[in-house]
Short mmCIF file of C-alpha atoms and ligand atoms in Angstrom, two decimals:
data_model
loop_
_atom_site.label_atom_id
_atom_site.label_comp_id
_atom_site.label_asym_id
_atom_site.label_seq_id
_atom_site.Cartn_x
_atom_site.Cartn_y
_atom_site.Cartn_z
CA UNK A 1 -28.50 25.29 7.24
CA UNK A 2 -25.02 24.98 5.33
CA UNK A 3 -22.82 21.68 7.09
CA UNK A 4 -20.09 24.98 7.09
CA UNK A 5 -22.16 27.03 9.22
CA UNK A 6 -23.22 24.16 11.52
CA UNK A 7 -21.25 23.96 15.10
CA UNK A 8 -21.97 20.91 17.02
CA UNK A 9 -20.77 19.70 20.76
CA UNK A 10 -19.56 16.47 19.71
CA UNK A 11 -18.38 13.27 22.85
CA UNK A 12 -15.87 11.09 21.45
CA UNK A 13 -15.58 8.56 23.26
CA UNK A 14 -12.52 6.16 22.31
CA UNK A 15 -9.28 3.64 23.14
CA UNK A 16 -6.85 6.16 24.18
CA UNK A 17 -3.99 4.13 22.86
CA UNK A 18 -1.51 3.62 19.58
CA UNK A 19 -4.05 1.14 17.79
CA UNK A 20 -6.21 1.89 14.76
CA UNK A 21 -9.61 2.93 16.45
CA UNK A 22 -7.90 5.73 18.92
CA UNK A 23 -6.11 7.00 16.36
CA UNK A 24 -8.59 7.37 13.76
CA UNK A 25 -10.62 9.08 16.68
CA UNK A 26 -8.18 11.30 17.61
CA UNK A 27 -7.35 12.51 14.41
CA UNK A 28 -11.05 13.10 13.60
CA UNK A 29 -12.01 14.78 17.06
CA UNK A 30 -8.93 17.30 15.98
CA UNK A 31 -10.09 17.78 12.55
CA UNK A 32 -13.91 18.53 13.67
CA UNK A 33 -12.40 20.80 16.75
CA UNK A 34 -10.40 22.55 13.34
CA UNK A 35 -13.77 23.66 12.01
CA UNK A 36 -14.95 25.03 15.08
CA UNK A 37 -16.81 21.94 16.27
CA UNK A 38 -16.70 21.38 20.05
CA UNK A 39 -14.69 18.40 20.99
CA UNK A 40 -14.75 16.10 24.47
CA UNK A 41 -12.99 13.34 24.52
CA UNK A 42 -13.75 10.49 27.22
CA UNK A 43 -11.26 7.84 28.02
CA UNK A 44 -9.33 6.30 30.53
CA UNK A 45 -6.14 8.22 29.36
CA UNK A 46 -5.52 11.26 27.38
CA UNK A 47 -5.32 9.94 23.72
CA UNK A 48 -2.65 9.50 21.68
CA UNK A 49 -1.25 12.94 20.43
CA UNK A 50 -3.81 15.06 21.74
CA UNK A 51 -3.44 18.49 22.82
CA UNK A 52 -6.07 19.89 24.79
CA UNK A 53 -4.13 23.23 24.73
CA UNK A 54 -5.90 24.04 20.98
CA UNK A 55 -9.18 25.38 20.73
CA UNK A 56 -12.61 23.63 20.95
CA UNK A 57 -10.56 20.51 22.58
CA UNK A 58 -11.83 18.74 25.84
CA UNK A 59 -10.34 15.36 27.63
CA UNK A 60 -12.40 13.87 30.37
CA UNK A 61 -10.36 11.28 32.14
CA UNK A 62 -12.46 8.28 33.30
CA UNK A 63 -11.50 7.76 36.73
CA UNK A 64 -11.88 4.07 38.12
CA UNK A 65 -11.49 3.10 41.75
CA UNK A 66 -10.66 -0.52 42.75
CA UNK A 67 -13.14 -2.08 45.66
CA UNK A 68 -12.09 -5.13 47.72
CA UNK A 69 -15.54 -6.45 46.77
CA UNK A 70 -15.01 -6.35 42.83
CA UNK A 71 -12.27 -9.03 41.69
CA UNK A 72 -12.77 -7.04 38.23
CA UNK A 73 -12.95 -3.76 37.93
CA UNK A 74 -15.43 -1.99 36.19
CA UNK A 75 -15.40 0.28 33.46
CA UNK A 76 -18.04 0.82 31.83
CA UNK A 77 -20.22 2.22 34.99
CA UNK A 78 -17.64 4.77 35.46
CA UNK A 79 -17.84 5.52 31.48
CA UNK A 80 -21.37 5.97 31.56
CA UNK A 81 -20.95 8.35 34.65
CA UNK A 82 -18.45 10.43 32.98
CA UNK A 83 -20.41 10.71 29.68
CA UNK A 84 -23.50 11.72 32.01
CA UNK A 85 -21.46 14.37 33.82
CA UNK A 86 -19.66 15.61 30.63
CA UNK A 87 -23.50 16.09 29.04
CA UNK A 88 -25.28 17.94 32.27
CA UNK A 89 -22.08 19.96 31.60
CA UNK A 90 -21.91 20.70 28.23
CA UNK A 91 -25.37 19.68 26.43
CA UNK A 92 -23.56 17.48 23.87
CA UNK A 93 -25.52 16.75 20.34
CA UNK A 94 -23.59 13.90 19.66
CA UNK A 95 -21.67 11.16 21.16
CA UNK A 96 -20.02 9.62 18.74
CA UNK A 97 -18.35 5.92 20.28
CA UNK A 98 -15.45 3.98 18.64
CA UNK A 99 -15.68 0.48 19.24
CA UNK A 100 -18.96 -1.26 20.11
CA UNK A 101 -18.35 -2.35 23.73
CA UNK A 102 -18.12 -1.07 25.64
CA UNK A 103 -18.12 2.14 24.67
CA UNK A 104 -21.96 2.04 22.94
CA UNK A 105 -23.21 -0.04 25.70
CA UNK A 106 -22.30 2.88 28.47
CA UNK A 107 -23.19 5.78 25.64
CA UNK A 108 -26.90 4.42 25.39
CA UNK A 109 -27.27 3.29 28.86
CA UNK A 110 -26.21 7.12 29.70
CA UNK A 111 -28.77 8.58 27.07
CA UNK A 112 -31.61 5.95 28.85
CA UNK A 113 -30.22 7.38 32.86
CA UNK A 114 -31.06 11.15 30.89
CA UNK A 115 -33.93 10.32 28.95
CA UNK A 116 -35.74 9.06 32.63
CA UNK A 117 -34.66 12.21 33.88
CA UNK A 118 -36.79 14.47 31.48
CA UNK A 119 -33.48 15.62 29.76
CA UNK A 120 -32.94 15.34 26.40
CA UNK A 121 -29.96 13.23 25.58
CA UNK A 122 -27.72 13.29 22.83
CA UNK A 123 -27.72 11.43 19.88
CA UNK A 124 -25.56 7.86 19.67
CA UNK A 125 -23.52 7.09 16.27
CA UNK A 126 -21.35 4.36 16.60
CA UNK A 127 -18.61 2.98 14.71
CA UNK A 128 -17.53 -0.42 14.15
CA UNK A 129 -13.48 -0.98 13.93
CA UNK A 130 -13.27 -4.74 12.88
CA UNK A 131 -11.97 -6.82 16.14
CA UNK A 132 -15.45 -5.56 17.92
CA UNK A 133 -17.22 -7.92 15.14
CA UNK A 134 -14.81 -9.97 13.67
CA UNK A 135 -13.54 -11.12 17.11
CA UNK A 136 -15.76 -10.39 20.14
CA UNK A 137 -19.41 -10.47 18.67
CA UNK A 138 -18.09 -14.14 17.67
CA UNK A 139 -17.97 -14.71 21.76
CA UNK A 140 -21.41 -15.98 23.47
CA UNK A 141 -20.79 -13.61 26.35
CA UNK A 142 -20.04 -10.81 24.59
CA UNK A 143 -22.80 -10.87 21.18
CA UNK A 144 -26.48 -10.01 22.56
CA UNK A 145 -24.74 -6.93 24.24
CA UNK A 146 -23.18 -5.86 20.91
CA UNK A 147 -26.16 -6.78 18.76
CA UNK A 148 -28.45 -4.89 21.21
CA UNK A 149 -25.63 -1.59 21.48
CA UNK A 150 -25.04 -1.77 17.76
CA UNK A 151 -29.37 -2.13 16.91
CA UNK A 152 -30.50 0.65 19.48
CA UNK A 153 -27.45 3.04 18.55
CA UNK A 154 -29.05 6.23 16.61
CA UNK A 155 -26.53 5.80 13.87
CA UNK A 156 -23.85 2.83 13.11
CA UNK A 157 -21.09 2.96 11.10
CA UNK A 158 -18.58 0.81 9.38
CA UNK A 159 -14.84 1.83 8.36
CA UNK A 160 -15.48 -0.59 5.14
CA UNK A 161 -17.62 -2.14 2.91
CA UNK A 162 -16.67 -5.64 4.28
CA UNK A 163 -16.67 -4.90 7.88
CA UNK A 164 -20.19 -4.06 6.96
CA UNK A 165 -20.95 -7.26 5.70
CA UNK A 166 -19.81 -8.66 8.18
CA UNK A 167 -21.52 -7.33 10.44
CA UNK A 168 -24.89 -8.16 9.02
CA UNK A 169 -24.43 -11.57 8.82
CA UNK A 170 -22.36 -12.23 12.34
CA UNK A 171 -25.01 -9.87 14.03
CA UNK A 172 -28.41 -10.64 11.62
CA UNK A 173 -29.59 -7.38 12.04
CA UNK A 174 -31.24 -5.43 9.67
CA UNK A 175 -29.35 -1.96 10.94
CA UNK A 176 -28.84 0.93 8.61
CA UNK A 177 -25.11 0.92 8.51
CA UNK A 178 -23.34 3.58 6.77
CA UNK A 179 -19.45 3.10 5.23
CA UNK A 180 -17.09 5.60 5.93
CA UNK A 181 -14.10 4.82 5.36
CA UNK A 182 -10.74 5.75 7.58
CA UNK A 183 -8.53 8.84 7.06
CA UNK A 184 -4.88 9.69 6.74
CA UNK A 185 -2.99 12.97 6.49
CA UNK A 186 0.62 12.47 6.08
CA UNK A 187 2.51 14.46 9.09
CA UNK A 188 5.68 16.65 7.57
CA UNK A 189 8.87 14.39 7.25
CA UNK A 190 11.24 15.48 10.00
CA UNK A 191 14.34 13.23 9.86
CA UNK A 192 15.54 12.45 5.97
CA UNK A 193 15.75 9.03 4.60
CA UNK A 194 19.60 9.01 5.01
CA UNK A 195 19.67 9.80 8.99
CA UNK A 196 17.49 7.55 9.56
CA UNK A 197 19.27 4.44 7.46
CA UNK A 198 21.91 5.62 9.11
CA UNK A 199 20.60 5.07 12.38
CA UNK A 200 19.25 1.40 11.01
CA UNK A 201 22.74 0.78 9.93
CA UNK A 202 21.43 0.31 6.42
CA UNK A 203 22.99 1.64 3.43
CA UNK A 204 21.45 4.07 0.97
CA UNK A 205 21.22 1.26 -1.46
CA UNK A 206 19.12 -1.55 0.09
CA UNK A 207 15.91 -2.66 -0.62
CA UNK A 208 13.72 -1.08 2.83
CA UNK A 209 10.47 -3.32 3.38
CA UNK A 210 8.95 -1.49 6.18
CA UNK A 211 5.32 -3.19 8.39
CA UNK A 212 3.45 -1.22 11.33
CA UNK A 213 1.32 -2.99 13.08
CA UNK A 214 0.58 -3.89 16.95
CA UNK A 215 1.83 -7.58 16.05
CA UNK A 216 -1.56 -8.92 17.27
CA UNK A 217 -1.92 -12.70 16.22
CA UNK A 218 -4.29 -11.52 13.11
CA UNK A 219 -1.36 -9.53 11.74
CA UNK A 220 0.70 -13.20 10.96
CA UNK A 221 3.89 -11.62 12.09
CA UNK A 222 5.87 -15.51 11.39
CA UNK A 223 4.76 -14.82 7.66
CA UNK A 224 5.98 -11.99 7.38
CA UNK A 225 9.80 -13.26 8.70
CA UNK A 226 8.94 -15.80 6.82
CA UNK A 227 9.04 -14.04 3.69
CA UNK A 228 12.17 -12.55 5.30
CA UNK A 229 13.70 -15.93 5.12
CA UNK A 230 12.67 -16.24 1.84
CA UNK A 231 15.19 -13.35 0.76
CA UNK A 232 17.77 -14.08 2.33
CA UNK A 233 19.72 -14.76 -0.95
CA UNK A 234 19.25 -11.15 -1.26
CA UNK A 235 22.02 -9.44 0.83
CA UNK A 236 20.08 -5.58 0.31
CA UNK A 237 16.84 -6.83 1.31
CA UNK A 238 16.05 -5.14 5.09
CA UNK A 239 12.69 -5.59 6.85
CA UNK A 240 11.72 -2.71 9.42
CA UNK A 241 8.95 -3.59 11.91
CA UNK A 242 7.30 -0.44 13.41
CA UNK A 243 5.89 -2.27 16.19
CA UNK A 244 3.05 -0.85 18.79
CA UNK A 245 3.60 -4.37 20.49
CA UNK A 246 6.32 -6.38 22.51
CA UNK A 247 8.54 -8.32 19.81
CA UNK A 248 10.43 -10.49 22.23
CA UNK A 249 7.77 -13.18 21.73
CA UNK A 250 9.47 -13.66 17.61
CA UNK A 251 12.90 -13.49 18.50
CA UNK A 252 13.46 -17.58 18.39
CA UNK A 253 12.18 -17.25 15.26
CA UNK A 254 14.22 -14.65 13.37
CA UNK A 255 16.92 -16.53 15.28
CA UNK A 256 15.43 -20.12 13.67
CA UNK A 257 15.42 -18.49 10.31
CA UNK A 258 18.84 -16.70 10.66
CA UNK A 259 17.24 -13.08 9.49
CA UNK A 260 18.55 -11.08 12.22
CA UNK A 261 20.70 -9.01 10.06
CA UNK A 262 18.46 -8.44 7.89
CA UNK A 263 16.03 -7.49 10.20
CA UNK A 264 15.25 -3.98 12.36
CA UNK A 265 12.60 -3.95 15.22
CA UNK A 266 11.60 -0.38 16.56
CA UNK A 267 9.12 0.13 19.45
CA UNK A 268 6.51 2.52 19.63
CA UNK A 269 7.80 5.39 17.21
CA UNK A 270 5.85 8.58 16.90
CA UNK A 271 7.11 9.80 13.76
CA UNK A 272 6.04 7.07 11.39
CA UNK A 273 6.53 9.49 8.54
CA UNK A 274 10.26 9.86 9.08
CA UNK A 275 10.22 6.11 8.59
CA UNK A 276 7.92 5.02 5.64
CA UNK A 277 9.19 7.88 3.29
CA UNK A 278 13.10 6.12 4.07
CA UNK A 279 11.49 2.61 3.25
CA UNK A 280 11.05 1.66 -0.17
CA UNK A 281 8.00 -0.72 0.38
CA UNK A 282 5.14 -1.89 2.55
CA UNK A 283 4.50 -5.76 3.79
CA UNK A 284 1.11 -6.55 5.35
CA UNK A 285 0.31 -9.88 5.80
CA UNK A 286 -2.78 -10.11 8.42
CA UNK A 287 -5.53 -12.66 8.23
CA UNK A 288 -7.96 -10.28 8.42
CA UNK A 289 -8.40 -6.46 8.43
CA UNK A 290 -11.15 -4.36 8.10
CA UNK A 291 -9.50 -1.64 6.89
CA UNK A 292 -5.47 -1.69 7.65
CA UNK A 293 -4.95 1.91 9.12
CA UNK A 294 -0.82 0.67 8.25
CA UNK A 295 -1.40 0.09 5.00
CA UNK A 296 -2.96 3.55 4.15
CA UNK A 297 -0.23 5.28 6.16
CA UNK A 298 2.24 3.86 4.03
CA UNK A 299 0.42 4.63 0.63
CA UNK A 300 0.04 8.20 1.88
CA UNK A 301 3.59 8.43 2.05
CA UNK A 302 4.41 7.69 -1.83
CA UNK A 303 5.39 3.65 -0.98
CA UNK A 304 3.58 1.00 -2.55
CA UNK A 305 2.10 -2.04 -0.50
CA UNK A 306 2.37 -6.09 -0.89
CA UNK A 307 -1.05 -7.16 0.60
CA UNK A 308 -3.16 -9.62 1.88
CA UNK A 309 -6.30 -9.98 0.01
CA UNK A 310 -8.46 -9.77 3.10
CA UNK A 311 -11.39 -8.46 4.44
CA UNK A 312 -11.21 -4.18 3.34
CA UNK A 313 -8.01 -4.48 2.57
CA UNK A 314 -8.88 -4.07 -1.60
CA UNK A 315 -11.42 -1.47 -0.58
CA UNK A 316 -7.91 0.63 0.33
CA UNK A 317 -4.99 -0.33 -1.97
CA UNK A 318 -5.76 -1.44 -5.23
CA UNK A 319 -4.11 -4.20 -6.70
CA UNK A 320 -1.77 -4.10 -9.75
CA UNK A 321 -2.15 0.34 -9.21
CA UNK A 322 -0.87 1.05 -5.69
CA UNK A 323 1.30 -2.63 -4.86
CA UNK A 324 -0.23 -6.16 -5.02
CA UNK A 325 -2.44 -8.48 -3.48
CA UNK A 326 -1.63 -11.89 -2.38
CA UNK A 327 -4.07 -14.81 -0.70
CA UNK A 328 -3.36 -15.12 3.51
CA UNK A 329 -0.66 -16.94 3.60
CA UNK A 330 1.14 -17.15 0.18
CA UNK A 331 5.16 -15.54 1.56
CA UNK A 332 6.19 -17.02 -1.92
CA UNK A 333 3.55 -15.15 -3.60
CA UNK A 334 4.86 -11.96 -1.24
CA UNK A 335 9.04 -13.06 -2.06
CA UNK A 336 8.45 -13.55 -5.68
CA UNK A 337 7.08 -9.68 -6.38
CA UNK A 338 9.66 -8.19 -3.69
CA UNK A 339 12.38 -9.87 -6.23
CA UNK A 340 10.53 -8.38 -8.88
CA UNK A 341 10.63 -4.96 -7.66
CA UNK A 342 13.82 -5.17 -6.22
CA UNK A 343 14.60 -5.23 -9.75
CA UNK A 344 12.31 -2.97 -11.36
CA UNK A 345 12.96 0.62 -9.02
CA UNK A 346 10.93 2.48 -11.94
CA UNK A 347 8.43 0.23 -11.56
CA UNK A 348 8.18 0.37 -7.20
CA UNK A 349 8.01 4.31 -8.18
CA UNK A 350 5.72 4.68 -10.24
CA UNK A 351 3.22 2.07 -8.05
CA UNK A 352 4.16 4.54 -4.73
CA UNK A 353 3.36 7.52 -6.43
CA UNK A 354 -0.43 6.13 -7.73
CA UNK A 355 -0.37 5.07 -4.28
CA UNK A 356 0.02 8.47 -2.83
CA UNK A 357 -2.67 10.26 -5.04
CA UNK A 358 -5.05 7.51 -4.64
CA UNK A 359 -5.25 7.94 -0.85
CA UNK A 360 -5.08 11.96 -1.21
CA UNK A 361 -8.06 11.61 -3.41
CA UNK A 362 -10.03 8.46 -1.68
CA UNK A 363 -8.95 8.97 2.17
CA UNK A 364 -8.35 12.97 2.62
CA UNK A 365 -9.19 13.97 5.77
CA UNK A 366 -11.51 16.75 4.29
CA UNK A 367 -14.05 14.51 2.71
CA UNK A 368 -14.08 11.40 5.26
CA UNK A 369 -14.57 14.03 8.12
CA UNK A 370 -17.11 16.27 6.04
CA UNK A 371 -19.27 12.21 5.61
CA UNK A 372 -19.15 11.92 9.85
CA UNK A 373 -20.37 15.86 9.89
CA UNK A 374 -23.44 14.74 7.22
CA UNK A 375 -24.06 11.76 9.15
CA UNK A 376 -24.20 13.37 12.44
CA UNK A 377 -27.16 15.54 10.80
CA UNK A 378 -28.78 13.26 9.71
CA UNK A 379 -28.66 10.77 12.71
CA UNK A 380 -29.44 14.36 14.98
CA UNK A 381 -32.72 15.17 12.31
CA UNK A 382 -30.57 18.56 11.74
CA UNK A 383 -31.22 19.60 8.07
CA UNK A 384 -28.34 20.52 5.86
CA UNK A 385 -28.02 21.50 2.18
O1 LIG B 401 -6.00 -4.61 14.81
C1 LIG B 401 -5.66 -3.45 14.97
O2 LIG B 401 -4.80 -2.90 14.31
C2 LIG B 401 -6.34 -2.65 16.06
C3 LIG B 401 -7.77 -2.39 15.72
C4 LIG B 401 -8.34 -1.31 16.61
O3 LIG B 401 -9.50 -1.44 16.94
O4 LIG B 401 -7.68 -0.35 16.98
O5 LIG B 401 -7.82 -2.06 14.34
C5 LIG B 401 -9.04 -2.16 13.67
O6 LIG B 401 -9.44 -0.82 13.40
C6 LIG B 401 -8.57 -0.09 12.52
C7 LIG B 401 -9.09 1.34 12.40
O7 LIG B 401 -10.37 1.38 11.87
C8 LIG B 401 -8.51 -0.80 11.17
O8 LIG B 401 -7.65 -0.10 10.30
C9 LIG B 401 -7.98 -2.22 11.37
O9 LIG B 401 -8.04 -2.89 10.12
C10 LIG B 401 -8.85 -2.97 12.38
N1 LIG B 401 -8.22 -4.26 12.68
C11 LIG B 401 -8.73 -5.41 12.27
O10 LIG B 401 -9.76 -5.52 11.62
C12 LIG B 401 -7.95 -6.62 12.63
#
């Protein structure tokens, strides 16, 4: 049978919230639901920009209910039951879990509850985000559960060719693990670049740097005011911070380093578009990142990226054709090609236009979500041609 023709009942089970795993759930539950896939979501809240009012969507809310006798409440028991209930239901094919744990711990302990039961249970694929291996398999109490969810999972995937590696050699494990990379459509532009450096208090002229990110410690937020600092000199220089985080914990230090002109902090925004096509230029200076959902947001808008060279981070922008890479750490490195550019507008073009066709062509929705559709085939034995 064609993949076209093929119409699966797909679980997606997933973080409900503004973070890179939910969202590049979300965003493939609605494309699949698009081609006429079936689509139930199971979380503890709706996610992110969902709307259950379009066809072929489902949300199934875990509920969770506090008992004296449990200082900690549970989740994943009450995940497992919902998946359970949402399969008697609906006979899914596939559940398809983002994040290891616990989300592919309560998937496959709901497939063994079925499987007991004489019913046949969907299949498992699971994909691996980054901080599930590159921060909680590294924890004693957490790895022999991921190892075991990851190695008894019917299909595993990775959102890049080093969170991959990685994998293998935190884990050991021989697994089958499939890349496929993350996604990005840009949403239409709503607000023009004008209104909203007018509502930054920025003039037309300046130099935007613009960072998203959910200021996690692995995201090196001080290096990036740090390279702030560094600019100072350079009265049109503006950083924007996008932030899905609190920022109060960094205002002594843009107070330390005297950027707080120079610098705009905006909470939890929804239209991200609005914002990147007003900026001129991306800043992401994380430790580590398996993929940097940022990073491709802001290529997909036309604006070339200053980079870490870290974990998948070259497998996305490409240095020297979409921006520039720099090692963890180097804000000189990061100061030295804003000055550059800051200089050279033909030149910060030209990079955010190869940018922009580079993630149409690499990350389109149609072919990343067309690889899940294949994969789900073959990790369900259903034959496509
Ligand atoms: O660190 C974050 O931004 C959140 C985290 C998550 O699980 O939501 O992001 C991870 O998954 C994203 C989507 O696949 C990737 O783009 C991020 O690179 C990855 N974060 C890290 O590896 C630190």
């Amino acid at each position: 049978m064609k993949i076209e023709n093929l119409k699966l009942k797909i679980g997606i089970i997933c973080y409900p919230s503004v973070g890179g795993s939910g969202i590049v759930a979300t965003n493939l539950g609605k494309a699949l639901a698009a081609l006429g896939h079936e689509v139930h979501f199971i979380s503890y809240d709706r996610p992110f920009g969902l709307d259950v009012k379009k066809p072929n969507l489902f949300f199934h809310q875990v509920s969770i209910n506090e008992y004296p006798l449990f200082k900690y409440p549970d989740y994943t028991l009450p995940l497992t039951e919902t998946i359970l209930m949402v399969h008697q239901r609906y006979t899914l094919d596939v559940v398809h879990v983002h994040y290891a744990v616990p989300h592919a711990t309560a998937a496959l302990f709901a497939k063994r509850i079925l499987a007991t039961g004489g019913a046949v249970p969907p299949k498992i694929v699971t994909t691996l985000h980054g901080t599930d291996i590159t921060l909680l398999a590294q924890d004693p109490n957490l790895f022999t559960v991921i190892k075991y969810s990851i190695e008894r999972s019917d299909g595993v995937t990775a959102v890049s060719h080093s969170l991959k590696s990685d994998t293998i050699s935190t884990l050991q494990t021989d697994k089958p693990i499939e890349v496929i990379h993350n996604f990005y459509t840009p949403e239409k532009i709503t607000q023009s670049p004008s209104a909203i450096r007018k509502k930054l208090k920025i003039s037309d002229d300046d130099f935007l740097a613009i960072h998203l990110s959910n200021l996690r410690p692995v995201k090196r937020i001080p290096d990036l005011l740090q390279i702030a600092k560094l600019m100072k000199g350079r009265k049109n220089f503006k950083l924007l911070i996008l932030a899905g985080g609190d920022f109060a914990q960094f205002r002594p230090l843009v107070k330390k380093y005297g950027i707080a002109k120079s610098l705009a902090v905006l909470e939890n925004i929804a239209d991200i578009g609005s914002y990147i096509n007003a900026s001129d230029i991306g800043l992401y200076t994380s430790e580590t990142e398996s993929f940097g959902m940022g990073i491709l947001e802001t290529m997909a808008y036309g604006k070339p990226v200053l980079a870490t060279r870290a974990g998948g981070i070259p497998e996305v922008l490409r240095d020297g054709a979409d921006g520039y890479l720099f090692p963890v750490g180097s804000t000189t490195g990061f100061a030295k090609k804003l000055a550059e550019l800051m200089a050279n507008p033909d030149l910060t073009a030209a990079l955010g236009r190869s940018a922009a066709s580079h993630a149409r062509e690499k990350f389109s929705s149609g072919a990343i979500v067309r690889q899940y559709l294949e994969f789900y085939c073959h990790s369900c034995d259903k034959r496509t041609n």
